[in-house]
CSV table of C-alpha atoms and ligand atoms in Angstrom, one decimal:
chain,number,residue,atom,x,y,z
A,1,UNK,CA,-2.5,-1.3,24.5
A,2,UNK,CA,-5.6,-3.6,22.8
A,3,UNK,CA,-5.0,-3.4,19.2
A,4,UNK,CA,-7.9,-4.5,16.3
A,5,UNK,CA,-6.5,-5.6,13.0
A,6,UNK,CA,-8.3,-5.7,10.2
A,7,UNK,CA,-7.0,-7.2,6.5
A,8,UNK,CA,-4.5,-9.5,7.0
A,9,UNK,CA,-3.2,-9.9,3.1
A,10,UNK,CA,0.3,-9.2,1.4
A,11,UNK,CA,1.0,-6.3,4.1
A,12,UNK,CA,-1.4,-6.8,7.2
A,13,UNK,CA,-0.3,-10.0,7.8
A,14,UNK,CA,3.8,-9.5,8.4
A,15,UNK,CA,2.5,-5.9,10.0
A,16,UNK,CA,0.2,-7.7,12.5
A,17,UNK,CA,2.9,-10.1,13.5
A,18,UNK,CA,5.3,-6.7,14.1
A,19,UNK,CA,2.6,-5.8,16.6
A,20,UNK,CA,2.2,-9.0,18.6
A,21,UNK,CA,5.7,-9.3,18.6
A,22,UNK,CA,6.0,-5.7,20.6
A,23,UNK,CA,3.7,-7.3,23.0
A,24,UNK,CA,0.6,-5.6,22.2
A,25,UNK,CA,-2.9,-7.6,22.5
A,26,UNK,CA,-4.2,-8.2,19.0
A,27,UNK,CA,-7.8,-9.3,18.3
A,28,UNK,CA,-7.7,-10.0,14.2
A,29,UNK,CA,-10.1,-10.1,11.4
A,30,UNK,CA,-10.1,-10.8,7.2
A,31,UNK,CA,-12.7,-12.4,5.3
A,32,UNK,CA,-9.8,-15.0,4.3
A,33,UNK,CA,-9.5,-17.9,7.3
A,34,UNK,CA,-6.0,-18.5,6.1
A,35,UNK,CA,-3.8,-15.5,7.4
A,36,UNK,CA,-6.5,-15.1,10.7
A,37,UNK,CA,-5.5,-18.8,11.9
A,38,UNK,CA,-1.9,-18.1,11.3
A,39,UNK,CA,-2.0,-14.6,13.4
A,40,UNK,CA,-3.9,-17.0,15.9
A,41,UNK,CA,-1.3,-19.4,15.9
A,42,UNK,CA,1.1,-16.8,16.4
A,43,UNK,CA,-1.0,-15.1,19.7
A,44,UNK,CA,-3.4,-13.2,18.2
A,45,UNK,CA,-7.2,-13.8,19.3
A,46,UNK,CA,-9.7,-14.1,16.4
A,47,UNK,CA,-12.5,-11.3,15.7
A,48,UNK,CA,-15.9,-12.6,14.4
A,49,UNK,CA,-16.9,-8.9,12.6
A,50,UNK,CA,-15.1,-5.5,12.0
A,51,UNK,CA,-18.3,-4.6,14.9
A,52,UNK,CA,-17.3,-7.0,16.9
A,53,UNK,CA,-13.2,-6.8,17.0
A,54,UNK,CA,-14.0,-2.6,17.1
A,55,UNK,CA,-15.9,-3.5,20.4
A,56,UNK,CA,-12.6,-4.9,21.5
A,57,UNK,CA,-10.0,-2.4,20.9
A,58,UNK,CA,-8.5,0.8,21.9
A,59,UNK,CA,-7.2,1.4,18.8
A,60,UNK,CA,-8.4,-0.3,15.7
A,61,UNK,CA,-6.2,-0.6,12.3
A,62,UNK,CA,-7.0,-1.5,8.7
A,63,UNK,CA,-4.9,-2.3,5.9
A,64,UNK,CA,-7.5,-3.2,3.1
A,65,UNK,CA,-6.9,-2.8,-0.8
A,66,UNK,CA,-9.3,0.4,-1.3
A,67,UNK,CA,-11.3,3.3,-0.5
A,68,UNK,CA,-14.9,0.5,-0.8
A,69,UNK,CA,-13.2,-2.1,0.7
A,70,UNK,CA,-12.4,0.2,3.7
A,71,UNK,CA,-15.6,2.4,3.6
A,72,UNK,CA,-17.8,-0.6,4.1
A,73,UNK,CA,-15.4,-2.3,6.9
A,74,UNK,CA,-15.9,1.0,8.8
A,75,UNK,CA,-19.3,1.8,8.1
A,76,UNK,CA,-21.1,-1.2,6.5
A,77,UNK,CA,-23.5,-3.3,8.4
A,78,UNK,CA,-21.4,-5.1,10.7
A,79,UNK,CA,-18.7,-2.5,10.5
A,80,UNK,CA,-16.9,-1.0,13.1
A,81,UNK,CA,-18.7,2.0,13.7
A,82,UNK,CA,-21.2,-0.5,15.1
A,83,UNK,CA,-18.8,-2.1,17.7
A,84,UNK,CA,-16.9,1.4,18.2
A,85,UNK,CA,-17.0,3.0,21.9
A,86,UNK,CA,-16.0,6.7,22.6
A,87,UNK,CA,-12.6,7.4,22.8
A,88,UNK,CA,-11.7,4.5,19.8
A,89,UNK,CA,-8.9,5.6,17.6
A,90,UNK,CA,-9.5,4.5,14.1
A,91,UNK,CA,-6.2,4.3,11.9
A,92,UNK,CA,-6.5,3.1,8.1
A,93,UNK,CA,-3.2,2.7,6.4
A,94,UNK,CA,-4.4,1.2,3.2
A,95,UNK,CA,-3.4,3.5,0.0
A,96,UNK,CA,-7.0,4.6,-0.5
A,97,UNK,CA,-8.6,8.4,-1.6
A,98,UNK,CA,-8.3,10.9,0.6
A,99,UNK,CA,-11.8,12.1,0.0
A,100,UNK,CA,-13.0,8.7,1.9
A,101,UNK,CA,-10.5,8.8,4.8
A,102,UNK,CA,-12.6,12.5,5.2
A,103,UNK,CA,-15.9,11.4,4.7
A,104,UNK,CA,-15.0,8.8,7.0
A,105,UNK,CA,-13.3,10.7,9.8
A,106,UNK,CA,-16.8,12.7,9.6
A,107,UNK,CA,-19.0,9.6,10.4
A,108,UNK,CA,-16.7,8.2,13.0
A,109,UNK,CA,-16.5,11.8,14.5
A,110,UNK,CA,-20.4,11.5,15.2
A,111,UNK,CA,-20.0,8.9,17.8
A,112,UNK,CA,-16.6,10.0,19.7
A,113,UNK,CA,-14.2,8.2,17.3
A,114,UNK,CA,-11.3,9.6,16.2
A,115,UNK,CA,-9.7,8.7,12.9
A,116,UNK,CA,-6.2,8.8,11.1
A,117,UNK,CA,-5.5,8.1,7.7
A,118,UNK,CA,-1.7,6.3,7.9
A,119,UNK,CA,-1.0,4.8,4.7
A,120,UNK,CA,2.7,3.4,4.2
A,121,UNK,CA,5.6,2.8,1.8
A,122,UNK,CA,7.7,0.1,1.1
A,123,UNK,CA,6.4,-2.8,0.0
A,124,UNK,CA,6.1,-6.5,1.6
A,125,UNK,CA,9.9,-6.9,3.2
A,126,UNK,CA,9.5,-3.9,5.4
A,127,UNK,CA,6.0,-4.8,5.9
A,128,UNK,CA,8.7,-7.7,7.6
A,129,UNK,CA,11.3,-5.6,8.8
A,130,UNK,CA,9.0,-3.1,10.8
A,131,UNK,CA,11.0,-0.6,8.4
A,132,UNK,CA,7.9,1.0,6.6
A,133,UNK,CA,8.4,5.2,5.9
A,134,UNK,CA,4.0,5.8,7.3
A,135,UNK,CA,2.7,9.2,6.4
A,136,UNK,CA,-0.3,10.5,8.5
A,137,UNK,CA,-3.0,12.6,8.7
A,138,UNK,CA,-5.4,13.8,11.5
A,139,UNK,CA,-5.3,16.0,14.7
A,140,UNK,CA,-1.5,16.1,16.2
A,141,UNK,CA,-2.8,15.0,19.7
A,142,UNK,CA,-4.3,11.2,17.9
A,143,UNK,CA,-0.8,11.5,16.1
A,144,UNK,CA,1.0,11.6,19.2
A,145,UNK,CA,-0.8,8.9,20.9
A,146,UNK,CA,-1.1,6.4,18.3
A,147,UNK,CA,3.1,7.1,17.1
A,148,UNK,CA,4.1,4.9,19.2
A,149,UNK,CA,2.4,2.0,17.6
A,150,UNK,CA,2.8,3.1,13.7
A,151,UNK,CA,6.8,2.8,15.1
A,152,UNK,CA,6.1,-0.9,16.1
A,153,UNK,CA,5.4,-1.3,11.8
A,154,UNK,CA,7.5,1.3,10.9
A,155,UNK,CA,10.7,3.0,10.7
A,156,UNK,CA,9.6,6.6,10.6
A,157,UNK,CA,5.8,8.1,11.1
A,158,UNK,CA,5.7,11.5,9.4
A,159,UNK,CA,2.4,13.9,10.3
A,160,UNK,CA,1.4,15.6,7.0
A,161,UNK,CA,-1.6,17.4,7.8
A,162,UNK,CA,-5.5,17.2,8.5
A,163,UNK,CA,-7.2,14.1,8.1
A,164,UNK,CA,-6.6,13.1,4.1
A,165,UNK,CA,-3.1,14.5,4.3
A,166,UNK,CA,-1.6,11.4,4.3
A,167,UNK,CA,-3.0,9.8,1.2
A,168,UNK,CA,-2.5,13.1,-0.8
A,169,UNK,CA,1.3,12.1,0.3
A,170,UNK,CA,0.8,8.7,-0.6
A,171,UNK,CA,-0.9,9.5,-4.1
A,172,UNK,CA,2.7,11.4,-4.9
A,173,UNK,CA,4.5,9.2,-4.0
A,174,UNK,CA,3.0,6.5,-5.7
A,175,UNK,CA,3.1,9.2,-8.8
A,176,UNK,CA,6.8,9.4,-8.1
A,177,UNK,CA,7.3,5.4,-8.0
A,178,UNK,CA,5.4,4.5,-11.1
A,179,UNK,CA,7.0,7.1,-13.2
A,180,UNK,CA,10.4,5.7,-12.1
A,181,UNK,CA,9.6,2.3,-13.0
A,182,UNK,CA,8.6,3.3,-16.2
A,183,UNK,CA,12.1,5.3,-17.3
A,184,UNK,CA,13.7,2.4,-15.8
A,185,UNK,CA,11.5,0.0,-18.1
A,186,UNK,CA,12.4,2.5,-21.5
A,187,UNK,CA,16.5,2.8,-20.0
A,188,UNK,CA,17.2,-1.0,-19.7
A,189,UNK,CA,15.1,-1.5,-22.2
A,190,UNK,CA,17.5,0.9,-25.2
A,191,UNK,CA,20.4,-0.9,-22.8
A,192,UNK,CA,19.8,-4.6,-23.9
A,193,UNK,CA,19.0,-3.5,-27.5
A,194,UNK,CA,22.3,-1.5,-28.0
A,195,UNK,CA,24.0,-4.7,-26.8
A,196,UNK,CA,24.9,-3.6,-23.5
A,197,UNK,CA,24.1,-5.9,-20.4
A,198,UNK,CA,21.5,-4.4,-18.3
A,199,UNK,CA,23.2,-6.0,-15.3
A,200,UNK,CA,26.5,-3.8,-15.9
A,201,UNK,CA,24.4,-0.2,-17.0
A,202,UNK,CA,22.4,-0.7,-13.1
A,203,UNK,CA,25.7,-1.5,-11.2
A,204,UNK,CA,27.5,1.5,-13.3
A,205,UNK,CA,24.7,3.9,-12.2
A,206,UNK,CA,23.3,3.0,-8.7
A,207,UNK,CA,25.5,5.2,-7.1
A,208,UNK,CA,25.0,8.2,-9.2
A,209,UNK,CA,22.2,10.7,-9.6
A,210,UNK,CA,19.9,8.1,-11.5
A,211,UNK,CA,20.1,6.1,-8.8
A,212,UNK,CA,17.0,5.4,-6.2
A,213,UNK,CA,15.3,3.4,-3.5
A,214,UNK,CA,13.1,2.6,-6.6
A,215,UNK,CA,15.9,1.0,-9.2
A,216,UNK,CA,17.6,-0.6,-6.0
A,217,UNK,CA,14.3,-2.7,-5.7
A,218,UNK,CA,13.6,-3.1,-9.0
A,219,UNK,CA,16.3,-3.7,-11.6
A,220,UNK,CA,17.4,-6.9,-10.2
A,221,UNK,CA,13.9,-8.4,-10.1
A,222,UNK,CA,13.4,-7.5,-14.0
A,223,UNK,CA,16.6,-8.4,-15.1
A,224,UNK,CA,16.1,-11.8,-13.7
A,225,UNK,CA,12.0,-11.7,-15.3
A,226,UNK,CA,10.8,-11.9,-11.4
A,227,UNK,CA,7.4,-10.7,-11.4
A,228,UNK,CA,6.3,-12.4,-8.6
A,229,UNK,CA,4.4,-9.4,-6.3
A,230,UNK,CA,5.3,-7.4,-4.0
A,231,UNK,CA,3.1,-4.8,-5.1
A,232,UNK,CA,0.6,-6.0,-7.3
A,233,UNK,CA,-0.4,-3.7,-10.6
A,234,UNK,CA,-3.4,-3.8,-9.9
A,235,UNK,CA,-3.1,-1.7,-6.6
A,236,UNK,CA,-1.0,0.4,-8.3
A,237,UNK,CA,-3.5,0.9,-10.7
A,238,UNK,CA,-5.9,1.8,-8.6
A,239,UNK,CA,-3.5,4.3,-6.7
A,240,UNK,CA,-2.8,5.8,-10.3
A,241,UNK,CA,-6.7,6.1,-9.9
A,242,UNK,CA,-7.2,8.0,-7.3
A,243,UNK,CA,-4.0,9.9,-8.0
A,244,UNK,CA,-5.9,11.0,-11.4
A,245,UNK,CA,-9.1,11.6,-10.0
A,246,UNK,CA,-7.9,13.9,-6.9
A,247,UNK,CA,-5.7,15.9,-9.5
A,248,UNK,CA,-8.6,16.5,-11.7
A,249,UNK,CA,-10.9,17.9,-8.8
A,250,UNK,CA,-8.3,20.1,-8.1
A,251,UNK,CA,-7.3,21.6,-11.1
A,252,UNK,CA,-4.0,19.8,-11.3
A,253,UNK,CA,-3.0,18.4,-14.8
A,254,UNK,CA,-0.4,15.4,-14.6
A,255,UNK,CA,0.6,14.2,-18.2
A,256,UNK,CA,3.3,11.8,-16.9
A,257,UNK,CA,0.9,10.1,-14.4
A,258,UNK,CA,-1.4,9.8,-17.3
A,259,UNK,CA,1.2,7.9,-19.8
A,260,UNK,CA,1.8,5.6,-17.3
A,261,UNK,CA,-1.8,4.7,-16.4
A,262,UNK,CA,-2.4,3.6,-20.0
A,263,UNK,CA,0.8,1.8,-19.9
A,264,UNK,CA,-0.7,-0.7,-17.1
A,265,UNK,CA,-4.1,-0.7,-18.4
A,266,UNK,CA,-2.7,-2.1,-21.6
A,267,UNK,CA,-0.5,-5.0,-19.1
A,268,UNK,CA,-4.0,-5.7,-17.9
A,269,UNK,CA,-5.6,-6.1,-21.1
A,270,UNK,CA,-2.7,-8.8,-21.8
A,271,UNK,CA,-3.6,-10.4,-18.4
A,272,UNK,CA,-0.5,-9.1,-16.2
A,273,UNK,CA,-2.4,-7.3,-13.6
A,274,UNK,CA,-1.3,-9.7,-11.1
A,275,UNK,CA,2.4,-8.6,-11.9
A,276,UNK,CA,4.9,-6.8,-9.9
A,277,UNK,CA,4.6,-3.4,-10.9
A,278,UNK,CA,7.9,-3.3,-12.1
A,279,UNK,CA,6.3,-6.1,-14.7
A,280,UNK,CA,5.6,-2.5,-16.9
A,281,UNK,CA,8.7,-3.4,-18.3
A,282,UNK,CA,7.1,-5.8,-20.2
A,283,UNK,CA,5.3,-3.2,-22.5
A,284,UNK,CA,8.7,-1.4,-23.7
A,285,UNK,CA,9.8,-5.6,-23.8
A,286,UNK,CA,7.1,-5.7,-26.2
A,287,UNK,CA,7.6,-2.7,-28.5
A,288,UNK,CA,11.2,-3.0,-29.0
A,289,UNK,CA,11.0,-6.7,-29.4
A,290,UNK,CA,13.8,-6.9,-26.9
A,291,UNK,CA,13.5,-9.1,-23.4
A,292,UNK,CA,15.8,-7.4,-20.6
A,293,UNK,CA,18.3,-10.1,-18.7
A,294,UNK,CA,21.2,-10.3,-17.0
A,295,UNK,CA,23.1,-12.9,-14.8
A,296,UNK,CA,23.8,-9.8,-12.6
B,1,NAD,P1,-3.9,-8.0,-0.2
B,1,NAD,O1,-4.4,-8.0,-1.1
B,1,NAD,O2,-2.7,-8.8,-0.4
B,1,NAD,O3,-5.0,-7.8,1.6
B,1,NAD,C1,-6.0,-6.9,1.5
B,1,NAD,C2,-6.5,-8.0,2.7
B,1,NAD,O4,-7.9,-7.0,2.7
B,1,NAD,C3,-6.9,-9.4,2.2
B,1,NAD,O5,-6.4,-10.2,2.7
B,1,NAD,C4,-8.4,-9.5,2.1
B,1,NAD,O6,-8.7,-10.5,2.4
B,1,NAD,C5,-9.0,-8.5,3.0
B,1,NAD,N1,-9.9,-7.8,2.8
B,1,NAD,C6,-10.5,-7.6,1.7
B,1,NAD,N2,-11.7,-6.8,1.9
B,1,NAD,C7,-12.0,-7.3,2.8
B,1,NAD,C8,-13.3,-7.1,4.1
B,1,NAD,N3,-14.4,-6.6,3.3
B,1,NAD,N4,-13.2,-7.3,5.3
B,1,NAD,C9,-12.2,-8.2,5.9
B,1,NAD,N5,-11.2,-8.3,5.3
B,1,NAD,C10,-11.1,-8.0,3.9
B,1,NAD,O7,-3.5,-6.2,-0.3
B,1,NAD,P2,-1.9,-5.3,0.2
B,1,NAD,O8,-0.5,-4.9,-0.7
B,1,NAD,O9,-1.7,-6.0,1.4
B,1,NAD,O10,-2.4,-4.2,0.7
B,1,NAD,C11,-2.9,-3.7,1.7
B,1,NAD,C12,-3.1,-2.0,1.0
B,1,NAD,O11,-1.6,-1.7,1.5
B,1,NAD,C13,-3.5,-1.4,-0.3
B,1,NAD,O12,-4.2,-0.2,-0.4
B,1,NAD,C14,-2.1,-1.1,-1.1
B,1,NAD,O13,-2.4,-0.7,-2.3
B,1,NAD,C15,-1.5,-0.8,0.0
B,1,NAD,N6,0.6,-1.0,-0.5
B,1,NAD,C16,0.8,-2.3,-0.2
B,1,NAD,C17,1.7,-2.3,-0.8
B,1,NAD,C18,2.7,-3.7,-1.2
B,1,NAD,O14,3.5,-4.0,-2.1
B,1,NAD,N7,1.8,-4.9,-1.4
B,1,NAD,C19,3.1,-1.0,-0.3
B,1,NAD,C20,2.4,-0.1,0.7
B,1,NAD,C21,0.8,0.1,0.5
């Protein structure tokens, strides 16, 4: 199956490489030249625009920052919609507002083009290992056609409901991850200031009820003071903004999400928005005057 791939950043580049490894013909596009050249060296063909890519594939995947970029690529000038032939399936794997997915799907449907929203969880390591968790919204028959492709990039692909459901699921995921990071930060700063090695705390509790994938991934990073992304805090701010907007539009108060959003906003003012999202601990470290470090 010939696949188009637009957006070759931290996530998109390894995901596209996994499709190549699986033997798919690939046409790629990004506004930055370096990752395109890297993919071409690995065997992909370079497209000249989203329109050009759309004309050359049966399935077109986008992995872009947020709703405005996806809308521009899909519906804008020289966009996917201009090059798409009827029958094309657009799979947006970016994390965006559910309403934006629904709006784009409606526009594409007028041209006989199907769309799934299929954001992922797992971050760069799981993008490289092809073990992402993929959460999908759209028609069941379209999902079944694309599922084998999704499973070349992920360990699981679950259809959550109609178009937009993948991104609603991702918002739920991002609320849980953000609140976990904040809880871990609060707890490890407390432990460190109480004179207990935070690495020992992690070791002791990781197998108990407080253990989590977030704790396993992020506690070793914060204990080393390693805030290299991974998942940039500015992307998590984007996700929490989408969560707040979506929640408020349907009458769901999300008080803890609002609090963690303000913590991230404070860190952004401090110039830390490019740090990994586990950099949230720096807010607590500043409040308590206590840095969290351990040899682990
Ligand atoms: P990134 O910023 O590293 O990559 C985005 C890519 O899109 C860049 O290469 C950029 O040049 C390209 N791009 C931007 N505008 C474009 C345009 N108009 N046309 C073509 N290309 C364009 O971001 P990322 O970390 O790869 O994340 C991508 C999406 O995946 C985001 O929605 C993010 O929230 C989500 N996500 C990221 C992670 C993670 O750990 N990084 C994990 C899960 C989900």
